[in-house]
Amino acid sequence: MTTAPILLTPGPLTTSARTRQAMMVDWGSWDDRFNQLTASVREHLLAILNGADRHHCVPLQGSGTFAVEAAIGTLVPRNGKVLVLINGAYGKRLARICEVLGRDFSTFETAENEPTTAADVDRLLQADKAITHVALIHCETSTGILNPLPEIAQVIKNHGKRLIIDAMSSFGALPIDAREVPFDALIAASGKCLEGVPGMGFVFAEKTALAAAQGNCHSLAMDLFDQHSYMAKTGQWRFTPPTHVVAALHEALLQYVEEGGLPARHRRYADNCQALLDGMAELGLRSFLPAAIQAPIIVTFHAPQDPRYQFKDFYERVKAKGFILYPGKLTQVDTFRVGCIGHVDATGMQAAVKAIADVLQEMEVLDI
Ligand SMILES: *Cc1c(COP(=O)(O)O)cnc(C)c1O
């Protein structure tokens, strides 16, 4: 058997053998030990952002988008209005969710290499008093750009409005403190910076906002008020839980703590990102974002200009050398992306750069 390639993608990503091993047991959803596992995972997650005082952690079956949709559907009343801040594909998805759910919304879009600023949000809230909620992507994974969450959150609070944060690709790696950053909902998932396997999302919902959200939701399965009430009452998931995903996430969280928690995870990803940027710069491959707004999560690179470069061919050849890359997600510029997250360290990133260099040489892409 050849060893599986390393996933340099923003989820699913490479997990440790120990995390995968935790999925070798079948758990009953009624079983006390499984319910303890769920309770422990929720506690761990709350601790990462100091959220235990003011927030509940509500897990939800499905991919990350399910949890985002559930958060908007549950916490935005049907007569609410959402201001959606956009600088990439995931921001556009937030707007699409509002549209599908029939929540009134407006959008504010900046270029894909331009963070939304607190001043923008201040002006927009000043201009439209009907807005009740603001929805924001923390790290916009379509490029890797970081939006200034604490500053924006403060402005929203000053206006007496509520904030919904998609922190899917940053939670666990970039510091967010629920005691300092006011929000009604922050959403993330099992299979990103926590290095679990994909299959469940979770929403940190502000306690009073969640308590007031009964009956808001358009959907039975996506109703976080119900999901939370049932779990609070019974200790169980409302519908069939993703048992193996929960067990894997529990094991991944133990390793997260052993590694040194958020500061250590952040440091490893920052080192990965730096090793990647340095190595690629040596090959002459330019990153799309300037360093100041680049999150250490995923890096977008300009594709080589040589006509012999084709992403599909490049991808297959790099994969044969053991690394899975990610296509670009920009409409205007030809790019590809390389993730810095997952069970991989700077040595692994250097090996990936070496594979990329060898492949570009094989392909005779000579402008590098
Ligand atoms: C991964 C991700 C999501 C969720 O995507 P799914 O495919 O539903 O898991 C949402 N927002 C951001 C910023 C992400 O990186």
XYZ file of C-alpha atoms and ligand atoms in Angstrom:
383
model
C 0.000 0.000 0.000
C 1.316 3.447 -0.852
C 0.893 6.032 1.868
C -2.107 8.299 1.478
C -1.356 11.774 0.109
C -1.254 14.724 2.494
C -4.267 16.965 2.040
C -3.194 20.601 1.766
C -6.804 21.696 1.563
C -9.047 23.604 3.958
C -11.070 20.568 5.002
C -11.364 17.705 4.807
C -7.745 17.758 5.850
C -5.047 15.410 7.046
C -5.834 13.912 10.440
C -3.594 11.975 12.812
C -3.652 8.175 12.939
C -4.841 8.480 16.535
C -7.864 10.533 15.465
C -8.758 8.057 12.720
C -8.266 5.165 15.146
C -10.926 6.642 17.442
C -13.491 5.842 14.751
C -12.970 2.086 15.064
C -15.666 1.749 17.740
C -19.410 1.707 17.118
C -21.260 3.844 19.653
C -24.937 3.669 20.549
C -26.633 7.048 20.590
C -28.410 6.204 23.864
C -25.300 5.005 25.549
C -24.130 7.028 28.550
C -20.539 6.846 27.435
C -21.406 8.393 24.095
C -23.407 11.139 25.769
C -20.426 11.864 27.989
C -18.306 12.111 24.874
C -20.699 14.697 23.431
C -20.772 16.660 26.678
C -16.995 16.632 26.879
C -16.623 17.827 23.279
C -19.043 20.707 23.884
C -17.157 21.726 27.025
C -13.798 21.598 25.257
C -15.126 23.706 22.416
C -16.538 26.373 24.732
C -13.241 26.521 26.627
C -11.304 27.322 23.435
C -13.028 30.707 23.155
C -13.773 31.308 26.844
C -17.435 30.981 25.976
C -18.873 29.053 28.921
C -20.334 32.116 30.679
C -22.275 33.656 27.850
C -22.670 31.027 25.150
C -24.024 27.555 24.536
C -22.255 25.211 22.172
C -24.893 23.638 19.942
C -23.562 20.868 17.698
C -25.339 19.993 14.469
C -25.042 17.059 12.083
C -23.775 17.896 8.607
C -21.073 19.985 6.959
C -20.195 23.508 8.060
C -22.742 25.158 5.794
C -25.551 23.291 7.561
C -24.535 24.951 10.812
C -24.295 28.392 9.171
C -27.748 27.983 7.706
C -29.079 26.771 11.047
C -27.574 29.755 12.876
C -29.103 32.284 10.493
C -32.426 30.447 10.360
C -32.650 30.159 14.133
C -31.224 33.447 15.367
C -32.458 35.942 12.784
C -36.173 36.524 13.336
C -38.328 36.345 10.235
C -38.728 40.134 10.278
C -35.017 40.739 10.833
C -32.587 42.153 8.292
C -29.039 40.949 7.774
C -26.130 43.006 6.502
C -23.810 40.509 4.793
C -20.141 41.490 4.457
C -18.568 39.878 1.419
C -15.052 39.504 0.053
C -15.186 36.037 -1.396
C -17.223 32.925 -2.121
C -18.159 32.077 1.474
C -19.502 35.590 2.039
C -21.606 35.187 -1.095
C -22.888 31.923 0.362
C -24.104 33.776 3.474
C -26.155 36.078 1.254
C -27.520 33.104 -0.666
C -28.594 31.479 2.624
C -30.493 34.643 3.614
C -32.114 34.688 0.193
C -33.189 31.030 0.337
C -34.470 31.386 3.907
C -36.434 34.486 2.972
C -34.632 36.766 5.417
C -34.342 40.366 4.278
C -30.689 41.274 3.675
C -28.327 43.720 2.052
C -24.753 43.103 1.013
C -21.523 45.055 1.166
C -18.818 43.685 -1.071
C -15.150 44.590 -1.217
C -12.501 43.175 -3.547
C -11.166 39.719 -2.746
C -7.907 41.224 -1.521
C -9.550 43.934 0.551
C -10.759 43.314 4.126
C -14.020 44.840 5.279
C -13.249 47.595 7.795
C -14.964 48.677 11.000
C -15.456 52.119 9.401
C -17.368 50.517 6.518
C -19.651 48.736 8.961
C -20.150 51.877 11.046
C -21.241 53.814 7.961
C -23.533 51.024 6.728
C -25.268 50.658 10.097
C -25.666 54.419 10.325
C -27.319 54.486 6.903
C -29.801 51.635 7.377
C -31.570 51.416 10.733
C -33.582 48.375 9.594
C -30.519 46.139 9.888
C -30.754 43.859 12.935
C -27.834 41.487 12.301
C -24.453 41.589 10.578
C -22.954 38.409 9.116
C -19.242 38.150 8.500
C -16.621 35.611 7.410
C -13.604 35.722 9.758
C -11.051 34.060 7.477
C -12.466 34.046 3.931
C -11.185 30.666 2.795
C -11.641 31.411 -0.891
C -8.438 33.484 -0.696
C -7.132 33.206 2.881
C -7.877 36.849 3.724
C -8.460 37.787 7.366
C -11.212 40.265 8.231
C -10.705 42.455 11.349
C -13.230 40.723 13.597
C -12.669 42.434 16.990
C -12.929 45.962 15.544
C -16.016 45.132 13.497
C -17.667 43.367 16.460
C -17.158 46.454 18.617
C -18.799 48.755 16.085
C -21.766 46.397 15.785
C -22.137 46.346 19.541
C -21.973 50.152 19.689
C -24.901 50.264 17.288
C -26.829 47.764 19.407
C -26.877 45.236 16.555
C -26.095 41.531 16.569
C -23.240 39.652 14.949
C -23.095 36.241 13.282
C -19.563 35.039 12.535
C -18.582 32.274 10.161
C -15.265 31.307 11.766
C -15.199 27.933 10.075
C -11.611 28.049 8.883
C -10.153 30.054 11.786
C -11.709 28.686 14.980
C -9.166 26.817 17.067
C -6.172 28.399 15.335
C -6.749 32.151 15.466
C -7.565 33.649 18.859
C -11.177 34.707 19.451
C -12.248 35.496 23.022
C -15.994 35.459 23.660
C -15.463 37.624 26.760
C -14.017 40.377 24.585
C -15.664 39.959 21.196
C -19.447 40.296 21.452
C -21.412 38.005 19.136
C -24.741 36.186 18.942
C -23.365 33.266 16.960
C -19.992 31.931 15.940
C -19.936 28.926 13.669
C -17.245 26.326 13.021
C -16.945 22.619 12.253
C -15.212 19.398 13.200
C -13.022 19.034 10.146
C -10.977 22.222 9.990
C -8.433 23.651 12.451
C -9.377 21.183 15.177
C -8.200 18.423 12.837
C -11.214 16.182 13.337
C -13.005 14.498 10.471
C -15.832 16.285 8.649
C -19.448 15.592 9.568
C -20.583 18.028 12.232
C -20.739 21.753 12.671
C -21.295 23.646 15.892
C -22.673 27.035 16.778
C -21.668 29.074 19.812
C -24.964 30.787 20.450
C -25.328 33.614 22.951
C -27.581 32.299 25.719
C -30.247 35.003 25.768
C -30.351 35.218 21.963
C -30.878 31.455 21.748
C -33.515 31.516 24.481
C -35.419 34.155 22.509
C -35.210 32.218 19.244
C -38.008 29.727 19.743
C -40.196 29.498 16.657
C -37.896 31.552 14.404
C -36.654 28.629 12.387
C -38.245 27.674 9.069
C -36.938 24.115 9.390
C -37.339 21.256 11.818
C -33.895 19.700 11.400
C -32.014 23.020 11.339
C -33.639 24.473 14.449
C -30.861 25.148 16.928
C -33.315 26.163 19.630
C -34.854 22.687 19.477
C -31.499 20.992 19.066
C -30.216 22.705 22.178
C -33.377 22.252 24.280
C -33.458 18.536 23.536
C -29.771 18.088 24.330
C -30.087 20.117 27.544
C -32.997 17.942 28.636
C -31.728 14.496 27.627
C -27.993 14.753 27.092
C -28.641 13.218 23.680
C -28.642 14.478 20.137
C -32.137 15.173 18.806
C -31.696 12.948 15.731
C -29.112 10.273 14.887
C -25.710 11.676 15.878
C -22.592 11.360 13.708
C -21.141 9.049 16.374
C -17.790 8.331 14.737
C -17.278 12.004 13.934
C -17.919 12.952 17.568
C -15.506 10.262 18.791
C -12.841 11.448 16.341
C -13.347 15.076 17.356
C -13.062 14.120 21.021
C -9.737 12.426 20.324
C -8.589 15.349 18.164
C -9.398 17.754 21.005
C -7.302 15.718 23.461
C -4.375 16.063 21.066
C -5.134 19.760 20.642
C -4.756 20.239 24.400
C -1.623 18.058 24.535
C -0.050 20.104 21.745
C -0.545 23.255 23.830
C -3.996 24.440 22.797
C -4.658 27.438 20.604
C -1.270 29.167 20.899
C 0.533 26.001 19.795
C -1.910 25.308 16.969
C -1.607 28.910 15.821
C 2.190 28.738 15.939
C 2.362 25.498 13.941
C 0.044 26.854 11.233
C 1.938 30.161 11.135
C 5.198 28.212 10.716
C 3.582 26.113 7.996
C 2.402 29.246 6.227
C 5.823 30.898 6.457
C 7.628 27.772 5.198
C 5.193 27.650 2.290
C 5.511 31.339 1.417
C 9.313 31.272 1.649
C 9.635 28.118 -0.437
C 7.229 29.263 -3.117
C 8.862 32.707 -3.298
C 12.142 30.948 -4.039
C 10.428 29.249 -6.978
C 9.187 32.634 -8.156
C 5.554 31.866 -7.325
C 3.767 34.940 -5.983
C 1.060 34.880 -3.341
C -2.146 36.777 -4.116
C -2.489 38.534 -0.741
C -0.037 40.844 1.023
C 1.330 39.434 4.299
C -0.593 41.898 6.482
C -3.993 40.428 5.574
C -2.921 36.813 4.974
C -4.287 34.372 7.566
C -2.075 31.332 8.258
C -4.834 29.009 7.048
C -4.665 28.806 3.274
C -2.561 30.665 0.710
C -3.639 31.663 -2.791
C -0.860 31.697 -5.392
C -0.869 33.175 -8.861
C -0.681 30.392 -11.407
C 2.491 30.339 -13.531
C 1.960 32.306 -16.731
C 3.561 29.652 -18.953
C 1.061 28.108 -21.440
C 2.387 24.655 -20.524
C 0.865 25.118 -17.056
C -2.577 23.512 -16.657
C -3.994 23.163 -13.142
C -5.419 19.669 -13.721
C -2.105 18.275 -14.971
C -0.191 20.105 -12.226
C -2.610 18.790 -9.590
C -2.309 15.156 -10.759
C 1.471 15.301 -10.844
C 1.762 16.876 -7.385
C -0.718 14.291 -6.085
C 1.464 11.490 -7.467
C 4.235 12.919 -5.283
C 2.022 12.777 -2.207
C 0.269 16.143 -1.864
C -3.270 17.226 -2.667
C -3.578 20.907 -3.619
C -6.705 22.984 -4.057
C -7.927 24.872 -7.123
C -8.217 28.656 -7.023
C -11.606 30.241 -6.401
C -11.116 33.644 -7.995
C -13.002 34.658 -11.093
C -10.606 37.339 -12.382
C -7.170 35.835 -11.806
C -5.807 32.333 -12.471
C -4.693 30.969 -9.103
C -4.323 27.808 -7.055
C -4.428 27.354 -3.287
C -2.356 25.495 -0.732
C -3.698 24.884 2.767
C -1.501 25.305 5.861
C -3.840 23.453 8.215
C -4.172 19.818 9.213
C -1.873 17.261 10.803
C 1.250 18.541 9.045
C 4.268 20.593 10.102
C 6.786 22.898 8.422
C 8.899 19.945 7.260
C 5.825 18.623 5.484
C 5.268 22.006 3.861
C 8.865 22.097 2.658
C 8.374 18.648 1.139
C 5.257 19.945 -0.606
C 7.190 22.883 -2.046
C 9.866 20.474 -3.262
C 7.186 18.363 -4.974
C 5.750 21.485 -6.620
C 9.215 22.541 -7.812
C 9.911 19.090 -9.295
C 6.542 19.004 -11.031
C 6.945 22.445 -12.587
C 10.317 21.341 -13.866
C 8.819 18.148 -15.323
C 6.104 20.214 -16.985
C 8.774 22.521 -18.386
C 6.996 25.508 -16.959
C 10.084 27.553 -17.345
C 9.141 30.922 -15.970
C 9.914 29.749 -12.449
C -15.289 25.257 4.991
C -16.027 26.504 5.163
C -17.429 26.529 5.286
C -18.279 25.302 5.250
O -18.187 24.599 4.082
P -18.785 23.127 4.024
O -18.383 22.683 2.659
O -20.225 23.202 4.196
O -18.139 22.354 5.122
C -18.047 27.733 5.509
N -17.344 28.865 5.610
C -16.006 28.896 5.501
C -15.297 30.204 5.657
C -15.291 27.721 5.268
O -13.956 27.747 5.176
